[in-house]
Short mmCIF file of N, CA and C in Angstrom, two decimals:
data_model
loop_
_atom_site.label_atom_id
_atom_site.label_comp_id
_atom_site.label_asym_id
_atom_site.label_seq_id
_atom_site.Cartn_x
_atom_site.Cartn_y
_atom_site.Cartn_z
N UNK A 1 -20.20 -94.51 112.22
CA UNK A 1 -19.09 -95.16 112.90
C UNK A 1 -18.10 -94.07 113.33
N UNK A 2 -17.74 -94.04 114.80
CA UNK A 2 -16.64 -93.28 115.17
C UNK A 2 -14.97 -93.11 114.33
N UNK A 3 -14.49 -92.06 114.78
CA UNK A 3 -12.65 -92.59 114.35
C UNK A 3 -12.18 -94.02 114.79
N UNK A 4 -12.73 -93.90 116.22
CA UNK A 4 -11.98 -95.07 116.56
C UNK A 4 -12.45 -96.29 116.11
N UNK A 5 -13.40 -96.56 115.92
CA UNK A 5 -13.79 -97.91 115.13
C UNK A 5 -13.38 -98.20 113.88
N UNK A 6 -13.41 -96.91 113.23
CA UNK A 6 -12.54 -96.45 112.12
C UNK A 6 -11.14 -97.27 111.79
N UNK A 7 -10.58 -96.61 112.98
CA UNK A 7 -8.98 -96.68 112.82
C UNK A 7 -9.39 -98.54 113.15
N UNK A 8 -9.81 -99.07 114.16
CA UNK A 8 -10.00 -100.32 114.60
C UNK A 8 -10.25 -101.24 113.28
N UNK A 9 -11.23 -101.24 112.41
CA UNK A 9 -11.74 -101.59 111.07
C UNK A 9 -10.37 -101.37 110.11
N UNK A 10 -10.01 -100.40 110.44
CA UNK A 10 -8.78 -100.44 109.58
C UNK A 10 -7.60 -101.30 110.04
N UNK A 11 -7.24 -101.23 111.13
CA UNK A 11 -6.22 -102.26 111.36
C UNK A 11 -6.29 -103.51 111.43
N UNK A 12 -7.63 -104.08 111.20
CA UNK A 12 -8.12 -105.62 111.08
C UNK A 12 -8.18 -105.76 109.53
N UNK A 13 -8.40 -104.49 108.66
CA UNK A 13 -8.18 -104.58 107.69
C UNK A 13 -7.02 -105.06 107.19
N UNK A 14 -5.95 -104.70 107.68
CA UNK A 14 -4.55 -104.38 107.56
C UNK A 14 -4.41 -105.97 107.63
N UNK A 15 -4.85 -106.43 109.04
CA UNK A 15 -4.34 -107.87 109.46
C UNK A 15 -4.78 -108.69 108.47
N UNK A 16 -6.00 -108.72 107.94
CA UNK A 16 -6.88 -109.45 106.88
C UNK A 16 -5.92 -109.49 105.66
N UNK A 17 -5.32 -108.32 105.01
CA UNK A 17 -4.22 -108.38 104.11
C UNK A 17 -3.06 -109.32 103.97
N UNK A 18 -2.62 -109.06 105.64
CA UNK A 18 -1.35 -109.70 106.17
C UNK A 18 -1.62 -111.43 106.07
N UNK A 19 -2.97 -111.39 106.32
CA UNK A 19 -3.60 -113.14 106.51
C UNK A 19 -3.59 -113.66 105.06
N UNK A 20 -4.12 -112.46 104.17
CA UNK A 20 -4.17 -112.90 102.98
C UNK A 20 -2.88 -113.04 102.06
N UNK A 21 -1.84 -112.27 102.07
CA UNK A 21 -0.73 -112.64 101.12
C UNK A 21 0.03 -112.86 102.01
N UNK A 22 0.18 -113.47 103.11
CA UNK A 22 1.02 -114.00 103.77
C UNK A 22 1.58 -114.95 103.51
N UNK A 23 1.02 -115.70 103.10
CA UNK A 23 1.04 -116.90 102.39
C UNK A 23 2.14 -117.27 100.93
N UNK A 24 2.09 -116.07 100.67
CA UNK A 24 3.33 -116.00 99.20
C UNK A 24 4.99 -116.22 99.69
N UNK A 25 5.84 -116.13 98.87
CA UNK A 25 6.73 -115.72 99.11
C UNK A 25 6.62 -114.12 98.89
N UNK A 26 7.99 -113.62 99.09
CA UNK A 26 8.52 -112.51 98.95
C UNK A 26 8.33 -111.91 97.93
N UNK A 27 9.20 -110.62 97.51
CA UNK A 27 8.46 -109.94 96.42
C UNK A 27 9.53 -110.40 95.10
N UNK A 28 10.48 -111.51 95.92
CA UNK A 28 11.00 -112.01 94.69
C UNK A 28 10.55 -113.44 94.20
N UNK A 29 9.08 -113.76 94.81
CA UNK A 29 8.29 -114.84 94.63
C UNK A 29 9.17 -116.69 95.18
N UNK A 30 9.62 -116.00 96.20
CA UNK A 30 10.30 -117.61 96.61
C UNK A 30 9.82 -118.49 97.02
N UNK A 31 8.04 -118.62 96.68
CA UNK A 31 7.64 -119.75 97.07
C UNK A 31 6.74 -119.89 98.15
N UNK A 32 6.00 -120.47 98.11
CA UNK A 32 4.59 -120.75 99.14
C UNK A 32 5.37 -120.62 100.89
N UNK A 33 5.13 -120.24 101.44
CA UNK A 33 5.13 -120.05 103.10
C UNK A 33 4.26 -121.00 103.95
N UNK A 34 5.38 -121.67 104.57
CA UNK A 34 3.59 -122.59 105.14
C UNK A 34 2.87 -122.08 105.92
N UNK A 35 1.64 -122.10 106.28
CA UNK A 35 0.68 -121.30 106.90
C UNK A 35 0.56 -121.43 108.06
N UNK A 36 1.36 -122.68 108.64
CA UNK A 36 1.49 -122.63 110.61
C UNK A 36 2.42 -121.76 110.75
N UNK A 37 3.28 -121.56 109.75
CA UNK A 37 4.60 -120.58 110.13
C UNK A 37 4.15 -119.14 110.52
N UNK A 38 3.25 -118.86 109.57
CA UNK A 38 2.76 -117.89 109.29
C UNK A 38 1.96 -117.51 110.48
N UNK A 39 1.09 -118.29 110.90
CA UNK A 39 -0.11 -118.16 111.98
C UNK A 39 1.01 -117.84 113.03
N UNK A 40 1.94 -118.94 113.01
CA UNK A 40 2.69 -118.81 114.63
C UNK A 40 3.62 -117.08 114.56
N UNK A 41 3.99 -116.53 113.38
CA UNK A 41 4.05 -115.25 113.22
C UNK A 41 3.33 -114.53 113.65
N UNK A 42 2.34 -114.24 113.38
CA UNK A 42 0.81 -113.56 113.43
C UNK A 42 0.73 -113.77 114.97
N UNK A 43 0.73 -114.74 115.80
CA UNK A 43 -0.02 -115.09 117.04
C UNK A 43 1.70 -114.36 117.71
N UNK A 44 2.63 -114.52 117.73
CA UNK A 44 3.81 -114.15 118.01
C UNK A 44 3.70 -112.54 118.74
N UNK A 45 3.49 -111.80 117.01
CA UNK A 45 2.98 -110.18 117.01
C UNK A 45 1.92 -110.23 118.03
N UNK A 46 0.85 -110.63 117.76
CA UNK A 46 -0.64 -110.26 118.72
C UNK A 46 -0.20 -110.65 120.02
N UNK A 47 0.86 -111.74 120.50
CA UNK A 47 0.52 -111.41 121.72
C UNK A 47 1.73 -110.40 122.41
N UNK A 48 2.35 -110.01 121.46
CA UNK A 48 3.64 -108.74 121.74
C UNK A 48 2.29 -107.57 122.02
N UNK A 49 1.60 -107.47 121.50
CA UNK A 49 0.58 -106.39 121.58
C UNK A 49 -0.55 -106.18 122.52
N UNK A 50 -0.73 -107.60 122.59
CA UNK A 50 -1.40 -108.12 123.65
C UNK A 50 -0.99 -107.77 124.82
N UNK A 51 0.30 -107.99 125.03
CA UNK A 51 1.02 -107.87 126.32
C UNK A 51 1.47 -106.19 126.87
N UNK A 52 1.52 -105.75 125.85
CA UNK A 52 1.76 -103.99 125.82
C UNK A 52 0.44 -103.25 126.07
N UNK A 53 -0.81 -104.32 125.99
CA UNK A 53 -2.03 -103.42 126.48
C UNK A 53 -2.22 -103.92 128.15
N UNK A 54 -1.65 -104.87 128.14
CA UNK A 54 -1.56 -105.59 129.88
C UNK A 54 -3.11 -106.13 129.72
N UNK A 55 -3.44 -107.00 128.37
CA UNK A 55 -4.57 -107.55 128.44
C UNK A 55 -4.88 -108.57 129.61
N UNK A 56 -6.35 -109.07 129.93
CA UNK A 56 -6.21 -110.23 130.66
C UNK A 56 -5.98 -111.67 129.84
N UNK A 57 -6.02 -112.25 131.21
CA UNK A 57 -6.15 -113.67 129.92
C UNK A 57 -7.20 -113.93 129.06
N UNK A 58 -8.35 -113.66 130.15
CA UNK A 58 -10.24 -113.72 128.88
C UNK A 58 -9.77 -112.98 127.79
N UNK A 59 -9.17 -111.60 127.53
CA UNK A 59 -9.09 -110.59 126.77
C UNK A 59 -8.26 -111.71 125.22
N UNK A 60 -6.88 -112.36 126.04
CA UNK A 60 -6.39 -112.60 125.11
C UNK A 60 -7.05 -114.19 124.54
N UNK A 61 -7.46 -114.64 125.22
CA UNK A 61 -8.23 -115.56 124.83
C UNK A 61 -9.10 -115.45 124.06
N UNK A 62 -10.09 -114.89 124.26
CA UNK A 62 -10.96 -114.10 123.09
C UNK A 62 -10.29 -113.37 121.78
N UNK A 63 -9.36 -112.95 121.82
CA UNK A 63 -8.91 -112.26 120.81
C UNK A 63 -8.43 -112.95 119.88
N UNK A 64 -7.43 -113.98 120.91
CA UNK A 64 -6.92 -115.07 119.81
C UNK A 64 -7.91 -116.23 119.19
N UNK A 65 -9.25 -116.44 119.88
CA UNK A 65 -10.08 -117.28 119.23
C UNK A 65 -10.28 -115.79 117.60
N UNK A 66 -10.26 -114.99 118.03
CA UNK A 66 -10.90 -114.39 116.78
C UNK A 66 -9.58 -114.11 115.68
N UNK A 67 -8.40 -114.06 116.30
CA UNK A 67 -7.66 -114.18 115.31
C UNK A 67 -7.34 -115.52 114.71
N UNK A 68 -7.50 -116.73 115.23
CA UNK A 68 -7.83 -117.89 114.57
C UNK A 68 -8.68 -118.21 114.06
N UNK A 69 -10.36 -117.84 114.05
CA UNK A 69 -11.05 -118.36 112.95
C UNK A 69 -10.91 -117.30 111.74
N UNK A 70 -10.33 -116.03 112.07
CA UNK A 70 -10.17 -115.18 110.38
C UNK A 70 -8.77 -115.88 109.77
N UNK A 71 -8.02 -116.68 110.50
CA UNK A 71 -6.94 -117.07 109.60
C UNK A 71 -7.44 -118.04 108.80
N UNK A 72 -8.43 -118.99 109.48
CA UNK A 72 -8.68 -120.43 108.69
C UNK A 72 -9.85 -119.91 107.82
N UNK A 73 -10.34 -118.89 107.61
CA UNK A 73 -11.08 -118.22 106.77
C UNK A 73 -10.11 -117.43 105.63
N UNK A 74 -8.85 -116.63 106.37
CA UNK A 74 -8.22 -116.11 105.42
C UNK A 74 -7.51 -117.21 103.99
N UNK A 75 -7.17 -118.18 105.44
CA UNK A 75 -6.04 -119.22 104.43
C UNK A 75 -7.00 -120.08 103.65
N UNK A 76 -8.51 -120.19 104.27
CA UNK A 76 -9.66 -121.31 103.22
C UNK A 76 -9.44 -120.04 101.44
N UNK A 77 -9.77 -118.71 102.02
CA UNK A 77 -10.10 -117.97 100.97
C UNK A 77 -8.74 -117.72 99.74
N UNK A 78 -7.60 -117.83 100.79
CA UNK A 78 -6.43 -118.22 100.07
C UNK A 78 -6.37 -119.27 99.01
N UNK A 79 -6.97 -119.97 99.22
CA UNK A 79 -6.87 -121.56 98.23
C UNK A 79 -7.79 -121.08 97.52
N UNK A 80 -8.76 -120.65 97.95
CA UNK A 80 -9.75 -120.78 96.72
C UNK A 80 -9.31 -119.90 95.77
N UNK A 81 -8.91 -118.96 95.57
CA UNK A 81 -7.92 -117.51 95.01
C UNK A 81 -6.80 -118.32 94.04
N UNK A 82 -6.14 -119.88 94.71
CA UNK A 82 -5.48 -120.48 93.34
C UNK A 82 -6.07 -121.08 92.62
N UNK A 83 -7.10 -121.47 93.06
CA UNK A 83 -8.14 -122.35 91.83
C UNK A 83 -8.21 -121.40 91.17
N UNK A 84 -9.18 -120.10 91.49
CA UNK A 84 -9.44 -119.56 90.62
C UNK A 84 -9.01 -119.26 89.55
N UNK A 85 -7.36 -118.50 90.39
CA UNK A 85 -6.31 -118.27 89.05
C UNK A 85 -6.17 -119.37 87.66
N UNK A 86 -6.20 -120.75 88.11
CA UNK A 86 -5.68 -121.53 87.21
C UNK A 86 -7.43 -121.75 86.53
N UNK A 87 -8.44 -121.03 87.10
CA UNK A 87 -9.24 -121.40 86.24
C UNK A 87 -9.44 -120.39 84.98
N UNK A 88 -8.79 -119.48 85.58
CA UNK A 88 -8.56 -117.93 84.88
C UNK A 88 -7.72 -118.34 83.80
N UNK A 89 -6.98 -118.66 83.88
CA UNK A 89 -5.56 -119.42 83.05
C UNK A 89 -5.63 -120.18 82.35
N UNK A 90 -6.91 -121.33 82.49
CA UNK A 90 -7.39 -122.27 81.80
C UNK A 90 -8.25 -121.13 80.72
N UNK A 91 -8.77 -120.86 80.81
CA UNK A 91 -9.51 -119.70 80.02
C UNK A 91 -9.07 -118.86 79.10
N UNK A 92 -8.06 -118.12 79.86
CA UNK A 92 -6.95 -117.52 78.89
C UNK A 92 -6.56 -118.45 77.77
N UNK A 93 -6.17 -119.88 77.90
CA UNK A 93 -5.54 -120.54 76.78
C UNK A 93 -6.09 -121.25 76.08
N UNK A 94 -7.61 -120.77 76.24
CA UNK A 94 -9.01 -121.76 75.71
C UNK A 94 -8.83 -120.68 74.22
N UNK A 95 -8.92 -121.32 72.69
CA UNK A 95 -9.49 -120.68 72.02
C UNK A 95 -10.55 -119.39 71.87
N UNK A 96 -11.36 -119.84 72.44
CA UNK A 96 -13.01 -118.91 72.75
C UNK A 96 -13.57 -119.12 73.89
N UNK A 97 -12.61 -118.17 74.87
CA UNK A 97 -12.72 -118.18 76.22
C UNK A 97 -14.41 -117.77 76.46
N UNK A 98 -14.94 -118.37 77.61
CA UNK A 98 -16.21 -118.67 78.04
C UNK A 98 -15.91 -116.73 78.68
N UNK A 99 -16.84 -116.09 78.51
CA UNK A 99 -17.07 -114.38 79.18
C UNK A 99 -17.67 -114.90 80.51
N UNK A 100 -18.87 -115.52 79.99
CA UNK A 100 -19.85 -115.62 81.30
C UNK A 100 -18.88 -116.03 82.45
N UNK A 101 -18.47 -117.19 82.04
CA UNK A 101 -17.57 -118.24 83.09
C UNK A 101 -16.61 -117.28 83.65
N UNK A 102 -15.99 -116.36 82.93
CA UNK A 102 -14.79 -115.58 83.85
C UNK A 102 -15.54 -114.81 84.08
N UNK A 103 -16.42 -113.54 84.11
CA UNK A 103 -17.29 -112.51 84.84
C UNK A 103 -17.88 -112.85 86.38
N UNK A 104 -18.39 -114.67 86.08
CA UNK A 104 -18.70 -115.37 87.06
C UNK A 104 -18.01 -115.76 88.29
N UNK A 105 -16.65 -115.79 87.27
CA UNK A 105 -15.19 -116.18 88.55
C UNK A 105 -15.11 -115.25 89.08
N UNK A 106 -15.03 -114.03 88.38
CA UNK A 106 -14.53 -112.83 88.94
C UNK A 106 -15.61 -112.23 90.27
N UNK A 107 -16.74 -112.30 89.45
CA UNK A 107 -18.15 -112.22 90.82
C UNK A 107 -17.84 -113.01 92.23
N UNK A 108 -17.52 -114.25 91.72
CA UNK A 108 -17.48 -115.20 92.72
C UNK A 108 -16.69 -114.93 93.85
N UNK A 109 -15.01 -114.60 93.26
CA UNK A 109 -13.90 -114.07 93.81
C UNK A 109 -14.07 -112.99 94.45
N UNK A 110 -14.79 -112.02 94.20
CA UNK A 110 -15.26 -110.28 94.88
C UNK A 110 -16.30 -111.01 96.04
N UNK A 111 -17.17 -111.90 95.60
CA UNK A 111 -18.41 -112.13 96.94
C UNK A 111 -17.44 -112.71 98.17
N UNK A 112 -16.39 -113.74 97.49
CA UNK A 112 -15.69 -113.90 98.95
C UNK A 112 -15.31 -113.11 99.51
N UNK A 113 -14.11 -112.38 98.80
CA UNK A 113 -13.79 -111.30 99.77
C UNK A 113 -14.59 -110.51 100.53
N UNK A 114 -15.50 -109.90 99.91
CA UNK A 114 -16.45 -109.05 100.40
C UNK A 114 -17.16 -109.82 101.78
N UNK A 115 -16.93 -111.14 101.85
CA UNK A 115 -18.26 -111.61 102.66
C UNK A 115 -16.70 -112.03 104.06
N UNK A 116 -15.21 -112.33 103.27
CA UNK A 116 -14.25 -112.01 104.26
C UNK A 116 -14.04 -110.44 104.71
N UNK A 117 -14.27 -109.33 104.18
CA UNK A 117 -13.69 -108.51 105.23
C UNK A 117 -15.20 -108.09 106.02
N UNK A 118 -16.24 -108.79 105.79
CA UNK A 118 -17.20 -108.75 106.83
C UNK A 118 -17.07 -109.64 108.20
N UNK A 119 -16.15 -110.66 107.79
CA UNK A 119 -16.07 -110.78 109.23
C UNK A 119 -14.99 -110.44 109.75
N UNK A 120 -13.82 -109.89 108.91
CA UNK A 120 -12.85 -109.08 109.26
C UNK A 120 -13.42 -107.51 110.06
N UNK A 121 -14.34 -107.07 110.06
CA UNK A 121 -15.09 -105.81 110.36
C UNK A 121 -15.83 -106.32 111.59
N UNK A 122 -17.26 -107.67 111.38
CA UNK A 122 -17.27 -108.49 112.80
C UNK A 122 -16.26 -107.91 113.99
N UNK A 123 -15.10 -108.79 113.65
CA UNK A 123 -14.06 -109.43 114.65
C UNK A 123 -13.49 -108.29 114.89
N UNK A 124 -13.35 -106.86 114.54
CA UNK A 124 -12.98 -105.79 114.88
C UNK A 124 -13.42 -105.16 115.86
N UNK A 125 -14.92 -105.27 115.46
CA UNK A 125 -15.94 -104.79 116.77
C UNK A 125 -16.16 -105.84 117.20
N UNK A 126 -15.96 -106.97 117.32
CA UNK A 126 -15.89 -107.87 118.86
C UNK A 126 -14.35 -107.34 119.70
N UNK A 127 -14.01 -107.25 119.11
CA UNK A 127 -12.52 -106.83 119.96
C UNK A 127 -12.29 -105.19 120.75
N UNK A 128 -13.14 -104.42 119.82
CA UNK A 128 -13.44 -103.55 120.18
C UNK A 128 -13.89 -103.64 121.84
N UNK A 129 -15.04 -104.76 121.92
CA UNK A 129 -16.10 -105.01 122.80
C UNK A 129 -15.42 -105.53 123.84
N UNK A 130 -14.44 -106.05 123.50
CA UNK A 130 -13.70 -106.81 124.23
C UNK A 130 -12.40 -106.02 125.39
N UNK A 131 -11.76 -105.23 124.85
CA UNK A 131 -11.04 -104.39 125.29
C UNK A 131 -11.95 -102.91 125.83
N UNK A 132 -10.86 -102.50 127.12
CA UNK A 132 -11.31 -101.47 127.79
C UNK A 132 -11.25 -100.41 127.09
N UNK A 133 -12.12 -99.16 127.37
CA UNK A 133 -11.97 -98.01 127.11
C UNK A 133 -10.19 -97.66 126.94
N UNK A 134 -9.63 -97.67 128.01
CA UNK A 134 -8.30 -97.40 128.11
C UNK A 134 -7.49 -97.89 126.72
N UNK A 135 -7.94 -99.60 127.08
CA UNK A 135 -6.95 -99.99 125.89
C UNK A 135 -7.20 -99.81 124.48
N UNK A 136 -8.35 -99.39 124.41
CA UNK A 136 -8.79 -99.04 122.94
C UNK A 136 -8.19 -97.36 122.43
N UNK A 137 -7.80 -96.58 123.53
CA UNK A 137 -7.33 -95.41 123.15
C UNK A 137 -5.77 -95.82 122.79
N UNK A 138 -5.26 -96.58 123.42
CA UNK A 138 -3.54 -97.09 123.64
C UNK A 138 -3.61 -97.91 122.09
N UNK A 139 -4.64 -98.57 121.68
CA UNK A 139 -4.55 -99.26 120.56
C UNK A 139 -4.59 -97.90 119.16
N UNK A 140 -5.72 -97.21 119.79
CA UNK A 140 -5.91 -95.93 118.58
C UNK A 140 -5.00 -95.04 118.37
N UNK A 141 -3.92 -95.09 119.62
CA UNK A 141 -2.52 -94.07 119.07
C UNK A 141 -1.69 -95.08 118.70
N UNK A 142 -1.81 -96.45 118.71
CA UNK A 142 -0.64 -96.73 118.56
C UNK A 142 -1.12 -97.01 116.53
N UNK A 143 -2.10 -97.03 116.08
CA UNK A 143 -2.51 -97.30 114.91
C UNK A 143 -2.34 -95.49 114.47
N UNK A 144 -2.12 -94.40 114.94
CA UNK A 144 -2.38 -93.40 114.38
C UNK A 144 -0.75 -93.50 114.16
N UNK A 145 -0.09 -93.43 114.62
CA UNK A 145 1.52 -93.70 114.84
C UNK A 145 2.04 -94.27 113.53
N UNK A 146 1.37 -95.53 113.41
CA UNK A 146 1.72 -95.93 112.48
C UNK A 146 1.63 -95.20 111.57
N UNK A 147 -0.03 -94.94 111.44
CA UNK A 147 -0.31 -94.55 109.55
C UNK A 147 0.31 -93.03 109.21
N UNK A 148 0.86 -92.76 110.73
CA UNK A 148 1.28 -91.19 109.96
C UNK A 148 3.36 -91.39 109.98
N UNK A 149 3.36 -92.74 109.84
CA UNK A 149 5.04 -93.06 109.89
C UNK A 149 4.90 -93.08 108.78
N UNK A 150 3.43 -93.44 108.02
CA UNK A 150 4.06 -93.83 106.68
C UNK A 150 4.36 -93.06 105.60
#
């Protein structure tokens, strides 16, 4: 895989994060966020970005179908992440917590993710595919920008 797919994989990474604890409150835990708020955030940004690459409409159309089915994937994988916890929790306060049963959760919990940032990686290189040469260099400085602000 090139840098630039690289850097591309990484910033869908990034978004996949953003999809995933988006959903919390703050870091002083104020409480669940509702998730249209959130999306209409998310879709807000992308098309600020969108618009700075002078995408077309197919471009953004496509993009935003792909940033909408990783949200309803992010936010499905979100829920399942509180079951888990409280099944984790249930366990914790069990006398003679079941090993198998939490090793199992924990397996379970890693296969999602793992099988989410595969289509987080997908939808990277569809977008990739999707955008011009041009705009994929304008996207790769503007992601190098970032990571070296930080």
């Amino acid at each position: 895989m090139n840098t630039k797919n690289k850097i591309l994989v990484a910033g869908s990474a990034v978004l996949a994060m953003v999809l995933l604890t988006g959903f919390r409150g703050g870091s002083m835990g104020c409480g669940a966020r509702d998730p249209e708020r959130v999306k209409q955030m998310v879709t807000w940004k992308l098309d600020d970005r969108l618009e700075g690459l002078k995408a077309t409409d197919a471009q953004k159309q496509s993009i935003h179908g792909l940033k909408d089915s990783l949200f309803e994937d992010g936010k499905r994988l979100f829920e399942e992440q509180k079951g888990a916890r409280a099944e984790l929790l249930d366990q914790w306060e069990s006398p003679t917590p079941d090993a198998r049963a939490v090793h199992a959760l924990v397996d379970a919990r890693l296969d999602a993710v793992r099988a989410f940032a595969h289509k987080v990686t997908d939808a990277a290189l569809e977008a990739h595919r999707i955008l011009t040469p041009e705009q994929r260099q304008q996207v790769t400085a503007e992601v190098r920008e970032h990571l070296n602000a930080r």
